[in-house]
Short mmCIF file of C-alpha atoms and ligand atoms in Angstrom, two decimals:
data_model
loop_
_atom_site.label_atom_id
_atom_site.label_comp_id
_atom_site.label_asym_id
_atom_site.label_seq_id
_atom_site.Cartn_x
_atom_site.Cartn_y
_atom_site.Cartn_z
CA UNK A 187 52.23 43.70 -65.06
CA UNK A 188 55.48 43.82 -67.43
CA UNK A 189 55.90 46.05 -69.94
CA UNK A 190 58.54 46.31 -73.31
CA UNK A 191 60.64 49.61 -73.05
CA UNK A 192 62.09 50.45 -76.42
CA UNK A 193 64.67 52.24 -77.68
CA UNK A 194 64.13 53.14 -81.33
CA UNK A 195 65.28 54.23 -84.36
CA UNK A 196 67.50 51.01 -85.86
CA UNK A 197 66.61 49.43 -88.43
CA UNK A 198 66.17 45.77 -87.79
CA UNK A 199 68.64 43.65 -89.75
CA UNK A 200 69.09 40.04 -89.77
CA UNK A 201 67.57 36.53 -89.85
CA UNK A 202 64.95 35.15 -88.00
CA UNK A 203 63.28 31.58 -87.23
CA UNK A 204 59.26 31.80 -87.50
CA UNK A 205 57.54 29.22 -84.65
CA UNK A 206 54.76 26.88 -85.36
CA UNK A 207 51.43 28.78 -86.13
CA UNK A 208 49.27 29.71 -83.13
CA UNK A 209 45.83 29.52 -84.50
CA UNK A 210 46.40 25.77 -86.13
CA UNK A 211 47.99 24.57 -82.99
CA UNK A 212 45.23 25.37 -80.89
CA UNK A 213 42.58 23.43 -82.75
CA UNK A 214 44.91 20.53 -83.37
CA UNK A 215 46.11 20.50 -79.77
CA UNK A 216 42.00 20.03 -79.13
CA UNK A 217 41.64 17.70 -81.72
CA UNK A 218 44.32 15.57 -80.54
CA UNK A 219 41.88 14.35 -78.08
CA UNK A 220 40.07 12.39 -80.65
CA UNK A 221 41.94 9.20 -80.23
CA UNK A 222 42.57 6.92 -77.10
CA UNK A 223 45.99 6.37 -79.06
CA UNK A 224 48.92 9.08 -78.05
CA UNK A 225 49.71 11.90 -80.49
CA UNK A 226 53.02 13.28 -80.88
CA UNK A 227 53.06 16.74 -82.14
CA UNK A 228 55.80 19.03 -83.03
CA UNK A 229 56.63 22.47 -84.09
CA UNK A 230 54.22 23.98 -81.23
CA UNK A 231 54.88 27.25 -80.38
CA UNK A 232 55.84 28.09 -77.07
CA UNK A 233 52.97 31.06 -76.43
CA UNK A 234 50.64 31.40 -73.52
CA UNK A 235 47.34 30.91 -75.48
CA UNK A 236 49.23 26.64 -75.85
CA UNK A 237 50.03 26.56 -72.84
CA UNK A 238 46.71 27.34 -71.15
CA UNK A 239 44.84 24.76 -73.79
CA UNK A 240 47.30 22.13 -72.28
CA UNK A 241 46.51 22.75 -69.26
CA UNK A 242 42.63 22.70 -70.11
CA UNK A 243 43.38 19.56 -71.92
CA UNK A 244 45.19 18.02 -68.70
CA UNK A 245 42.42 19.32 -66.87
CA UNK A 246 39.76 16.80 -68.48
CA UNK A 247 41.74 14.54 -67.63
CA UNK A 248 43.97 13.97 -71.02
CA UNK A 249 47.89 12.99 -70.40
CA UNK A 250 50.16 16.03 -71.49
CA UNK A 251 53.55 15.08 -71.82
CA UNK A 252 55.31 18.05 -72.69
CA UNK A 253 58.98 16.63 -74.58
CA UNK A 254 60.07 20.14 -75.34
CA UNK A 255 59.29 23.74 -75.40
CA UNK A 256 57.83 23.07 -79.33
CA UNK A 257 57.07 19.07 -78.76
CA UNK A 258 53.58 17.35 -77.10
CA UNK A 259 52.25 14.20 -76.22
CA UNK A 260 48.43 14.28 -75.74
CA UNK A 261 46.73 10.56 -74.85
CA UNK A 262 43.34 11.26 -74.62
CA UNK A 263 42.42 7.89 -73.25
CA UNK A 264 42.18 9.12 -69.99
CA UNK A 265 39.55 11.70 -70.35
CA UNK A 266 36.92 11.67 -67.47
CA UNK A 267 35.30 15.04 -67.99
CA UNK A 268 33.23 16.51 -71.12
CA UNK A 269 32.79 19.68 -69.23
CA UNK A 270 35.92 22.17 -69.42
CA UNK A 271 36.38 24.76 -66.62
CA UNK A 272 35.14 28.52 -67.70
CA UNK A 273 39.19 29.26 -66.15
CA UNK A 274 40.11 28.34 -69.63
CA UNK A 275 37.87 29.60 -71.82
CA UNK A 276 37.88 32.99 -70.04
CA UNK A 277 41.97 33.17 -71.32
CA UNK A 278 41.72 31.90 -74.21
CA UNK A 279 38.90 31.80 -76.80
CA UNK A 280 40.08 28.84 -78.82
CA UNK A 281 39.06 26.37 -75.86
CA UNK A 282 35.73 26.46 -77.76
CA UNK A 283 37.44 23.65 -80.38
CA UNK A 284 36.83 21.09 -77.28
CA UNK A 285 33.36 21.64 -78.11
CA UNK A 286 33.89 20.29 -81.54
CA UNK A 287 36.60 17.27 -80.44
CA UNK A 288 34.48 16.13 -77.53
CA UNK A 289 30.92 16.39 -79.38
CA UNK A 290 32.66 13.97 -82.13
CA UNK A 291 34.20 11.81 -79.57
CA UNK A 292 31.94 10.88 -76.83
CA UNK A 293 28.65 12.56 -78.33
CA UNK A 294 28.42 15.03 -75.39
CA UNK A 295 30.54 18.30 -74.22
CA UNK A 296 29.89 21.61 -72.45
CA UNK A 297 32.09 24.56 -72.53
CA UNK A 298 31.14 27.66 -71.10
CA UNK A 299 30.82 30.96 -73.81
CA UNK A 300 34.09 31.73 -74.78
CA UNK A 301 35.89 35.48 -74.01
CA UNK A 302 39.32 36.03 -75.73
CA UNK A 303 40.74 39.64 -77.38
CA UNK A 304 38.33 41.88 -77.34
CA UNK A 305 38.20 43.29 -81.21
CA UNK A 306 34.90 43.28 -81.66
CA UNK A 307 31.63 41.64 -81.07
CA UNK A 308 32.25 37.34 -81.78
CA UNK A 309 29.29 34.99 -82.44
CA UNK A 310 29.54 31.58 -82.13
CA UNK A 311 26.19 31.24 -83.73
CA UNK A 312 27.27 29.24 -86.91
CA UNK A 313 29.46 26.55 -84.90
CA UNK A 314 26.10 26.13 -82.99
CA UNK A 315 24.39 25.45 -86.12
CA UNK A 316 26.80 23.02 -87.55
CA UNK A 317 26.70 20.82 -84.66
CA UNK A 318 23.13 21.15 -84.78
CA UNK A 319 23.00 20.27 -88.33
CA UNK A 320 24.83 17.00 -87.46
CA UNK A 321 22.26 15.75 -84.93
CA UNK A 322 23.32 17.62 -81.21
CA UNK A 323 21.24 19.40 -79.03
CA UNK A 324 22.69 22.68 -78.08
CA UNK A 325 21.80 24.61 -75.22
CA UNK A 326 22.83 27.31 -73.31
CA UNK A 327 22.79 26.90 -69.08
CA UNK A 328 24.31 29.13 -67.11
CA UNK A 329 26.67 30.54 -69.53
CA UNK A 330 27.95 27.18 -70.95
CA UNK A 331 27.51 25.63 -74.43
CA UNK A 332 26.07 22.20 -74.01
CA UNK A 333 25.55 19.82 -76.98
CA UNK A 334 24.41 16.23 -76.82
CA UNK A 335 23.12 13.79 -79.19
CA UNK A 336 22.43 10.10 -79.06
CA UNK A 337 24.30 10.09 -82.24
CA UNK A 338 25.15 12.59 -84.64
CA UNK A 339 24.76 12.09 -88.40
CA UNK A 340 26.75 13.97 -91.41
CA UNK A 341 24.78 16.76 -93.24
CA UNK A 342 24.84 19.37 -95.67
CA UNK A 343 25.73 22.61 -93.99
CA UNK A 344 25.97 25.89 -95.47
CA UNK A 345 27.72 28.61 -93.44
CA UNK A 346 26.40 31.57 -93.18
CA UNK A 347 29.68 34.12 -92.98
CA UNK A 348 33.22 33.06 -93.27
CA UNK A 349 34.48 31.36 -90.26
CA UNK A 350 37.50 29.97 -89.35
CA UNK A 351 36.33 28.26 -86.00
CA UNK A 352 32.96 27.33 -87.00
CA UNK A 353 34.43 25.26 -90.38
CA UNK A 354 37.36 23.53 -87.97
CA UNK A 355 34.36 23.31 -84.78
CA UNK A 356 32.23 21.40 -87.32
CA UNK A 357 35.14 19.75 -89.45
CA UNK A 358 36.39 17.82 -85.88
CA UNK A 359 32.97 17.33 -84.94
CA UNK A 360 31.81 15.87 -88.60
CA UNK A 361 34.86 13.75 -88.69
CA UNK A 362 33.52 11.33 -86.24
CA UNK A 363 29.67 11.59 -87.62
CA UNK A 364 28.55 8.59 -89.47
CA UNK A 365 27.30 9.31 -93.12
CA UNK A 366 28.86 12.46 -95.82
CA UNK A 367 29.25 15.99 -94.65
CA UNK A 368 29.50 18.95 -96.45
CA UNK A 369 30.50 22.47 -95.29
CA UNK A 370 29.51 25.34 -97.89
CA UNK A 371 31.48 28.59 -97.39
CA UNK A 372 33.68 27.07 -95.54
CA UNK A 373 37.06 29.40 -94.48
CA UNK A 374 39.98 28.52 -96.36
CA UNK A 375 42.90 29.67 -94.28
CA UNK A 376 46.23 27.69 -94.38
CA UNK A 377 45.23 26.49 -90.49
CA UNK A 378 41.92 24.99 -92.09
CA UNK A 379 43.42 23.32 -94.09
CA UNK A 380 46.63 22.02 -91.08
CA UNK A 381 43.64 20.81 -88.82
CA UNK A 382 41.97 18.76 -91.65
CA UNK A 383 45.89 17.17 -92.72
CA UNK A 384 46.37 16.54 -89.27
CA UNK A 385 42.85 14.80 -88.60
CA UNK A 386 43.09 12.81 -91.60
CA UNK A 387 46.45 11.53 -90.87
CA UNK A 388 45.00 10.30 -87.43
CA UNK A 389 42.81 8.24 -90.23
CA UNK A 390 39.72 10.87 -90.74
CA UNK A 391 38.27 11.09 -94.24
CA UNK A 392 38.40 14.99 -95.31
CA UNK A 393 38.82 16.56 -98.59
CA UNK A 394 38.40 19.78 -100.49
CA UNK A 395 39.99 21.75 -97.55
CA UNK A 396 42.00 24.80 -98.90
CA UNK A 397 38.93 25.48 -101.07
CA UNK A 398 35.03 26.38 -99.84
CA UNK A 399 33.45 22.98 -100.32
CA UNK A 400 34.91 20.58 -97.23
CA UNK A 401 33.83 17.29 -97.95
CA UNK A 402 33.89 14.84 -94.80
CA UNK A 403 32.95 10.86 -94.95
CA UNK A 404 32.42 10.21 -90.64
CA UNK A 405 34.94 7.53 -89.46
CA UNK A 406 34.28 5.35 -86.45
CA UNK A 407 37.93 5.80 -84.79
CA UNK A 408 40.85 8.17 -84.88
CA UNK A 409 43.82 6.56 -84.22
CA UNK A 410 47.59 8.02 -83.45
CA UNK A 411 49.42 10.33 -85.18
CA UNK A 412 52.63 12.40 -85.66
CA UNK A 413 52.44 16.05 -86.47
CA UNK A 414 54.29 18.85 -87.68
CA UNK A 415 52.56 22.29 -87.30
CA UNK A 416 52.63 24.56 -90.02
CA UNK A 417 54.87 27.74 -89.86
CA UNK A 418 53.01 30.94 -88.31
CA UNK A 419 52.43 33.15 -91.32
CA UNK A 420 50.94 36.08 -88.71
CA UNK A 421 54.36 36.21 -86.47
CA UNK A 422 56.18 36.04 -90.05
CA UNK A 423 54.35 39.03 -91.70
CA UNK A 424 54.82 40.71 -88.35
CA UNK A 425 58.66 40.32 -88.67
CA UNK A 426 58.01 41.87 -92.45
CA UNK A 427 56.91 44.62 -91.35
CA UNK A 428 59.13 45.32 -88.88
CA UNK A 429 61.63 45.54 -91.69
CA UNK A 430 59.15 47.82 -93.62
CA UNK A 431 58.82 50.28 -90.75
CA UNK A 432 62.28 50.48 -89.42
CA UNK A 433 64.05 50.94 -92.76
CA UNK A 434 65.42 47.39 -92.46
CA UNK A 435 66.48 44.44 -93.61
CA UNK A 436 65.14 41.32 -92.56
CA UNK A 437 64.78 37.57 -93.79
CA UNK A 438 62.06 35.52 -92.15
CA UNK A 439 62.75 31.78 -92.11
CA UNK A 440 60.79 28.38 -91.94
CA UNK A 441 57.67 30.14 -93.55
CA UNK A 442 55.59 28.80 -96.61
CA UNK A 443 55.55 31.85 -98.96
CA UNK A 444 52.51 30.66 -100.69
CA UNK A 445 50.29 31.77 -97.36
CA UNK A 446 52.05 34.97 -96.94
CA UNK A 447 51.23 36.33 -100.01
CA UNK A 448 48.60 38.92 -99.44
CA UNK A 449 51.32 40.20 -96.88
CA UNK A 450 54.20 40.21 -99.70
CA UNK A 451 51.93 42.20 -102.61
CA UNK A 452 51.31 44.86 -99.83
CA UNK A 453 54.83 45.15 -99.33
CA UNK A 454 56.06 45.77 -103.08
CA UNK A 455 53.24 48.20 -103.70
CA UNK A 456 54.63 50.01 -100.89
CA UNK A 457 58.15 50.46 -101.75
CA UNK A 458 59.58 46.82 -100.33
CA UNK A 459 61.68 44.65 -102.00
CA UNK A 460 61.18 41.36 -101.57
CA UNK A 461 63.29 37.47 -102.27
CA UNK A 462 61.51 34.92 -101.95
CA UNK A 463 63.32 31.53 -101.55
CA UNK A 464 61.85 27.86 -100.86
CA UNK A 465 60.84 28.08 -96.92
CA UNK A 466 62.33 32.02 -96.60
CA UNK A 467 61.36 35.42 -97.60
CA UNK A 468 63.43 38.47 -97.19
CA UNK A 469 62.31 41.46 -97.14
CA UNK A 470 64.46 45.20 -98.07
CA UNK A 471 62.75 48.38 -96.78
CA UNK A 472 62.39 50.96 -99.93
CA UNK A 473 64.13 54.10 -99.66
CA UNK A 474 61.02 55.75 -99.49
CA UNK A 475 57.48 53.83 -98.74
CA UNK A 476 54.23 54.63 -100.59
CA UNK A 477 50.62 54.91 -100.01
CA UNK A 478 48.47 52.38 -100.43
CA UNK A 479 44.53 51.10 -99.43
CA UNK A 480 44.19 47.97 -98.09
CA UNK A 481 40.66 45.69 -96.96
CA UNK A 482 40.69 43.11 -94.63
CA UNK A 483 39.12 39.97 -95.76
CA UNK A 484 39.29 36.12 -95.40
CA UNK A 485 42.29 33.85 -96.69
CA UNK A 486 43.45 34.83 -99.52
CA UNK A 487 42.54 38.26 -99.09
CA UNK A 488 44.66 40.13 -96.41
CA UNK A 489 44.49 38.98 -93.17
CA UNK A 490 42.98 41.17 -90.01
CA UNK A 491 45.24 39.80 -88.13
CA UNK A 492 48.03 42.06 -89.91
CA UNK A 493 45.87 45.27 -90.13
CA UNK A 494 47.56 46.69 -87.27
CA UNK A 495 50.95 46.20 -88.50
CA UNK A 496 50.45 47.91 -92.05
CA UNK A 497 48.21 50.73 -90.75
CA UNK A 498 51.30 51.78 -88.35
CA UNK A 499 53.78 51.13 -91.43
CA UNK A 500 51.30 53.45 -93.39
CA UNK A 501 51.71 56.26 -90.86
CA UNK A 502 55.47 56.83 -92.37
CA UNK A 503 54.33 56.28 -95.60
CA UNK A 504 53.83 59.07 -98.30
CA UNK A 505 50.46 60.02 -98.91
CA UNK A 506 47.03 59.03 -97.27
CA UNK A 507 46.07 55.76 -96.98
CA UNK A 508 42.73 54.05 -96.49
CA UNK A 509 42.89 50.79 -94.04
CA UNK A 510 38.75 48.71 -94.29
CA UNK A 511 38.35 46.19 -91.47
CA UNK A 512 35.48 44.33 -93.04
CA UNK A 513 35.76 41.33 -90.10
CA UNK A 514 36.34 42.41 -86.66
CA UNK A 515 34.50 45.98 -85.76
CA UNK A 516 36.98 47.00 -82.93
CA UNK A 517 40.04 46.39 -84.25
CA UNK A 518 41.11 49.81 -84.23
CA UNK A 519 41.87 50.46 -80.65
CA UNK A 520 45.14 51.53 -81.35
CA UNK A 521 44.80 54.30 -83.06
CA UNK A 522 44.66 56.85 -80.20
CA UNK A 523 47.97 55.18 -79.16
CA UNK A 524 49.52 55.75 -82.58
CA UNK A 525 48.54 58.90 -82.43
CA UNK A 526 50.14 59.62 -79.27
CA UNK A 527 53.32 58.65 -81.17
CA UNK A 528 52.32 61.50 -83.60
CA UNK A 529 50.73 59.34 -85.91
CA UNK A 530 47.61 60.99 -87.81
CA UNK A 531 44.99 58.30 -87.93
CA UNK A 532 40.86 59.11 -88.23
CA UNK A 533 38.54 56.81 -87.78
CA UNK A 534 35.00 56.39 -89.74
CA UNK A 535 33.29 53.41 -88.69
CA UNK A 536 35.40 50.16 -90.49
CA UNK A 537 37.73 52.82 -92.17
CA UNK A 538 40.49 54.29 -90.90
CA UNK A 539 42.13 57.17 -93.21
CA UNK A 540 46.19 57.34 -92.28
CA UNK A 541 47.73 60.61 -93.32
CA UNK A 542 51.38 59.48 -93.69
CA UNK A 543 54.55 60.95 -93.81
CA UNK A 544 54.93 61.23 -89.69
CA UNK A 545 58.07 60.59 -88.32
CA UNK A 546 56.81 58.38 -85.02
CA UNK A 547 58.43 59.99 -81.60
CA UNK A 548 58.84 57.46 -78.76
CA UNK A 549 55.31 57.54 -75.79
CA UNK A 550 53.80 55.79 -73.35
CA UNK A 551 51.19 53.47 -75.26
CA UNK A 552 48.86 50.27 -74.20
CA UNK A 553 48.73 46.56 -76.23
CA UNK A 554 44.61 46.70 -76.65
CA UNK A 555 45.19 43.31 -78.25
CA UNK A 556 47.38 40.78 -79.35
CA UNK A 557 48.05 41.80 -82.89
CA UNK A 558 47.80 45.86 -82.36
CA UNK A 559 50.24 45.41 -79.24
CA UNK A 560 53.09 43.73 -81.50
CA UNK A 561 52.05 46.74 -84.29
CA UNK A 562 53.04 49.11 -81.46
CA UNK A 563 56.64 47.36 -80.38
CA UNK A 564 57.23 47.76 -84.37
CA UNK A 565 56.32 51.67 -83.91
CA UNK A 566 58.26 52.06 -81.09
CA UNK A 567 61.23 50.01 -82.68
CA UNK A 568 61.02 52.43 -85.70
CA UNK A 569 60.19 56.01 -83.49
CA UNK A 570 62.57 58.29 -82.15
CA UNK A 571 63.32 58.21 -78.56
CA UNK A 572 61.88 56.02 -75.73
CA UNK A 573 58.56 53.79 -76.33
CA UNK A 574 56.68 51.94 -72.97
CA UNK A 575 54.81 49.24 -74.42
CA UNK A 576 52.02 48.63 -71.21
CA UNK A 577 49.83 45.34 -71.12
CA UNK A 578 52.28 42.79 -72.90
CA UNK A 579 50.50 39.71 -71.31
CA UNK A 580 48.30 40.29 -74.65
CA UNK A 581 51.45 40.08 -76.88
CA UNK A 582 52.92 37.35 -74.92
CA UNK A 583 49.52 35.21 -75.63
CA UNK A 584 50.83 34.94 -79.52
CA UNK A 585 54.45 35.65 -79.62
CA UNK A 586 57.29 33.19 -78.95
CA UNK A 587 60.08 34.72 -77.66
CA UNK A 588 59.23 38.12 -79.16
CA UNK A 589 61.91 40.76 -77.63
CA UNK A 590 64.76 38.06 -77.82
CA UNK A 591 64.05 37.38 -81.56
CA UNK A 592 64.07 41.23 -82.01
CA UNK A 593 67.12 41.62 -80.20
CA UNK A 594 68.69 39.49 -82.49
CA UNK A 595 67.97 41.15 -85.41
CA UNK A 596 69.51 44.51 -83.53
CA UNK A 597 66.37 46.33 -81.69
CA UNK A 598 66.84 47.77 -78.06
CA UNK A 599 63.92 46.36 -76.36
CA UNK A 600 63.60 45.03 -72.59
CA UNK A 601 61.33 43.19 -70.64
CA UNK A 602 60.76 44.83 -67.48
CA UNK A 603 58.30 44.87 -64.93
CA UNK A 604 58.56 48.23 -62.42
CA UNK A 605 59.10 51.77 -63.19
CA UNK A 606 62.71 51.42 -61.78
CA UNK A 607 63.47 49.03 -64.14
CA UNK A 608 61.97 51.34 -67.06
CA UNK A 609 64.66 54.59 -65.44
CA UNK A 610 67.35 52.18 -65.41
CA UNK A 611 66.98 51.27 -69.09
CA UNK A 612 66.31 55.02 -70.02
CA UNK A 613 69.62 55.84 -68.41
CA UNK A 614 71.46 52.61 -70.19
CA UNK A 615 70.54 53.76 -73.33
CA UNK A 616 71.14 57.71 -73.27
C1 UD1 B 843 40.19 33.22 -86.13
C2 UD1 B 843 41.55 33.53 -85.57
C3 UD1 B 843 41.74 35.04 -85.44
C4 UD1 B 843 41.47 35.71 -86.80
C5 UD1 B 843 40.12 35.28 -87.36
C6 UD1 B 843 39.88 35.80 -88.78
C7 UD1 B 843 41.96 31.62 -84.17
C8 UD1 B 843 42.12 31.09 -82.79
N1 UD1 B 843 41.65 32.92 -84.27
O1 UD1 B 843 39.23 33.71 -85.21
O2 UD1 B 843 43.07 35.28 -85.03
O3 UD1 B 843 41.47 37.11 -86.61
O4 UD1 B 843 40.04 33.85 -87.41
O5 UD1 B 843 40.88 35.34 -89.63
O6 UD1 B 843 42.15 30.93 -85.14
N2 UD1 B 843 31.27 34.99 -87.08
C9 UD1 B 843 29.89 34.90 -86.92
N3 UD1 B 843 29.37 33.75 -86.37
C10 UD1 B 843 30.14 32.71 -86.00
C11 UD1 B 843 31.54 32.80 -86.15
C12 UD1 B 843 32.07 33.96 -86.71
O7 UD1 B 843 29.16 35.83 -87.26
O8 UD1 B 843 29.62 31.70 -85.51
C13 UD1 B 843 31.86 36.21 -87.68
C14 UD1 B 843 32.81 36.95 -86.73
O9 UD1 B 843 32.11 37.85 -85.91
C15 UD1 B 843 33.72 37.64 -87.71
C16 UD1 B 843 33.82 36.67 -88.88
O10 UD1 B 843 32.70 35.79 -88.75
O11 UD1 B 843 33.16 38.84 -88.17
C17 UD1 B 843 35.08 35.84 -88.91
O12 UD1 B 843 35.29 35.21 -87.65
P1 UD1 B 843 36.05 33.82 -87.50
O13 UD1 B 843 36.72 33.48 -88.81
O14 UD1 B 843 35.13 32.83 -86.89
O15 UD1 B 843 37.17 34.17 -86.45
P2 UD1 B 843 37.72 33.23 -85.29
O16 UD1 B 843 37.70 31.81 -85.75
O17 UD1 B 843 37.07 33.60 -84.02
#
């Protein structure tokens, strides 16, 4: 088990490069498998959660041809399995979106229930019902998703809540279903709308995505592509806030500022000042940071995947402040951490009340998750003393080279994986 031991009190100054999105990778790296023609894709980042898929992918008998740490080739001619191996889906949750690209491709798949981070109780129920909607059988046996259908058919589907996997599941799937589908309610995050750019360019027929009316014509064939992944607007806002929280100064680079702005507003009502260029933003602590109340909702609202790292900017903050989680119920396993760091945090069901102010002191804390572990590096970069981040394999699943990139922008933060190694950077630093 490694850990990050941190060093804090700096504030973070500098530039840094933002990977290829996670979450829009993962479904096109699934979709890719849609064509017997090879894909090239590029910008991938180079995070555990990609890796495993590739491996899954490999597993089914796909070619991966890795070029480079943020370059594939996937050739999916090869495939000789529709059933994926519950080793996959047990790391990483996504695998599910080889239910969608293998139901649209050969009619058939089965993928066992998917695990993933564990913030809060995750249905799968409305994917199930889209790719019922277009014709499949879906059963369950022995914890594995199986759909089948002698031929699926477009349809008008109406989603019941706000999904981002169900609307790409059933977008891959419908892509390949003869006749028109429509998705109602459909999600609208920037990744949505990545996977349906990236299928159509492999020659799918998709439109309306970006708003919550997808409309899909079914093609016969997919055919090869070349693909640049979108910038990750989740490790970007993550960088923001690092500047936010450790009275710095930092400019994040090869973003799209459009999909970051929920993040941005947050910022300037708290204190922030913030540039925003073409593909860059930069963003300037405030002397002093203000209160503010912030809900979690789907794109464009504010993302959950950034709850974590306001809430622990909120702790310094002046004034209470009201964090609502209004998508995942157990997202706020951090708090007792925080709180170890002297943070004062209560929690009433979705709410959590922050009474700011603190000034964060260095502890011993535990990543619950992916998102709330890199919202604890950015406490312990901006707390006094010594921070032990424990449990980093959960950071490391969405992160590309996270400590490295915060070294670079100034932070004191090691890798290390024994308690010797934690005394020996306690002594190197004072
Ligand atoms: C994706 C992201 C995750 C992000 C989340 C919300 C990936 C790999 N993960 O997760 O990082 O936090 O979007 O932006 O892209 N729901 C149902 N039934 C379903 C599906 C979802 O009730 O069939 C509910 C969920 O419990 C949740 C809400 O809908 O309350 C939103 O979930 P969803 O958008 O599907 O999240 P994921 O796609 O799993």
């Amino acid at each position: 088990m490694e850990q990050y031991v941190i060093k804090g009190g700096t504030p973070l100054v500098g530039e840094v490069e933002i990977a290829g999105a996670k979450n829009a990778a993962l479904a096109i790296l699934a979709a890719a498998i849609m064509t017997d023609d090879t894909v090239l894709i590029e910008n991938l980042p180079d995070v555990r959660d990609i890796n495993v898929l590739l491996e899954a992918i490999s597993e089914i008998g796909a070619k991966v041809d890795r070029i480079n740490k943020s370059t594939v080739k996937i050739n999916g001619s090869t495939i000789t399995d529709i059933s994926v191996d519950y080793e996959y889906i047990k790391k990483i949750r996504a695998s599910y979106y080889l239910l969608g690209a293998l139901l649209g491709k050969y009619k058939h798949a089965e993928v066992p229930l998917p695990g993933g981070c564990d913030i809060g109780s995750r249905p799968i129920d409305q994917h199930l019902k889209g790719f019922r909607a277009l014709g499949a059988e879906v059963d369950i046996d022995h914890g594995a998703i199986i759909a089948k259908a002698d031929e699926l058919r477009g349809n008008h589907i109406f989603m019941d809540v706000v999904s981002v996997g169900a609307t790409i599941n059933v977008m891959m799937a419908a892509s390949m279903a003869p006749g028109r589908t429509i998705i109602e309610n459909a999600a609208k995050e920037p990744h949505v709308v990545d996977v349906a750019n990236f299928l159509n360019c492999m020659g799918a027929n998709i439109k309306g995505a970006g708003t919550d009316v997808i409309r899909i014509r079914g093609v016969e064939k997919l055919h090869r592509a070349e693909y640049s992944i979108i910038p990750d607007q989740i490790e970007a806002g993550t960088f923001m806030f690092a500047a936010a929280a450790t009275g710095g100064d930092i400019t994040v680079k090869n973003v799209i500022p459009k999909h970051l702005e929920a993040t941005t507003a947050k910022l300037l009502e708290i204190g922030c000042i913030i540039d925003e260029y073409d593909d860059a933003v930069r963003v300037r602590a405030g002397k002093k940071l203000h209160r503010t109340h912030v809900k979690t909702l789907p794109y464009p609202g504010y993302p959950t995947d950034m709850q974590p790292q306001i809430a622990i900017t909120l702790t310094m903050a002046e004034g209470t402040s009201i964090v609502t989680e209004s998508i995942f119920e157990n997202r706020f396993k951090y708090v007792d951490e925080i709180n170890r760091m002297g943070a004062s945090i209560r929690v009433e069901g979705n709410t959590a009340f922050i009474e700011g102010g603190k000034k964060l002191k260095g502890a011993r804390v535990s990543a619950p998750d992916l998102r709330a572990g890199a919202a604890l590096v950015i406490a312990g970069l901006a707390a006094e003393g010594i921070t032990v981040v424990d449990d980093i394999v959960y950071i490391q699943r969405g992160y590309e080279c996270f400590e490295q990139k915060l070294r670079s922008l100034g932070a004191t933060i090691e890798r290390v994986s024994t308690e010797k190694e934690i005394q020996k950077f306690k002594l190197s630093v004072g």
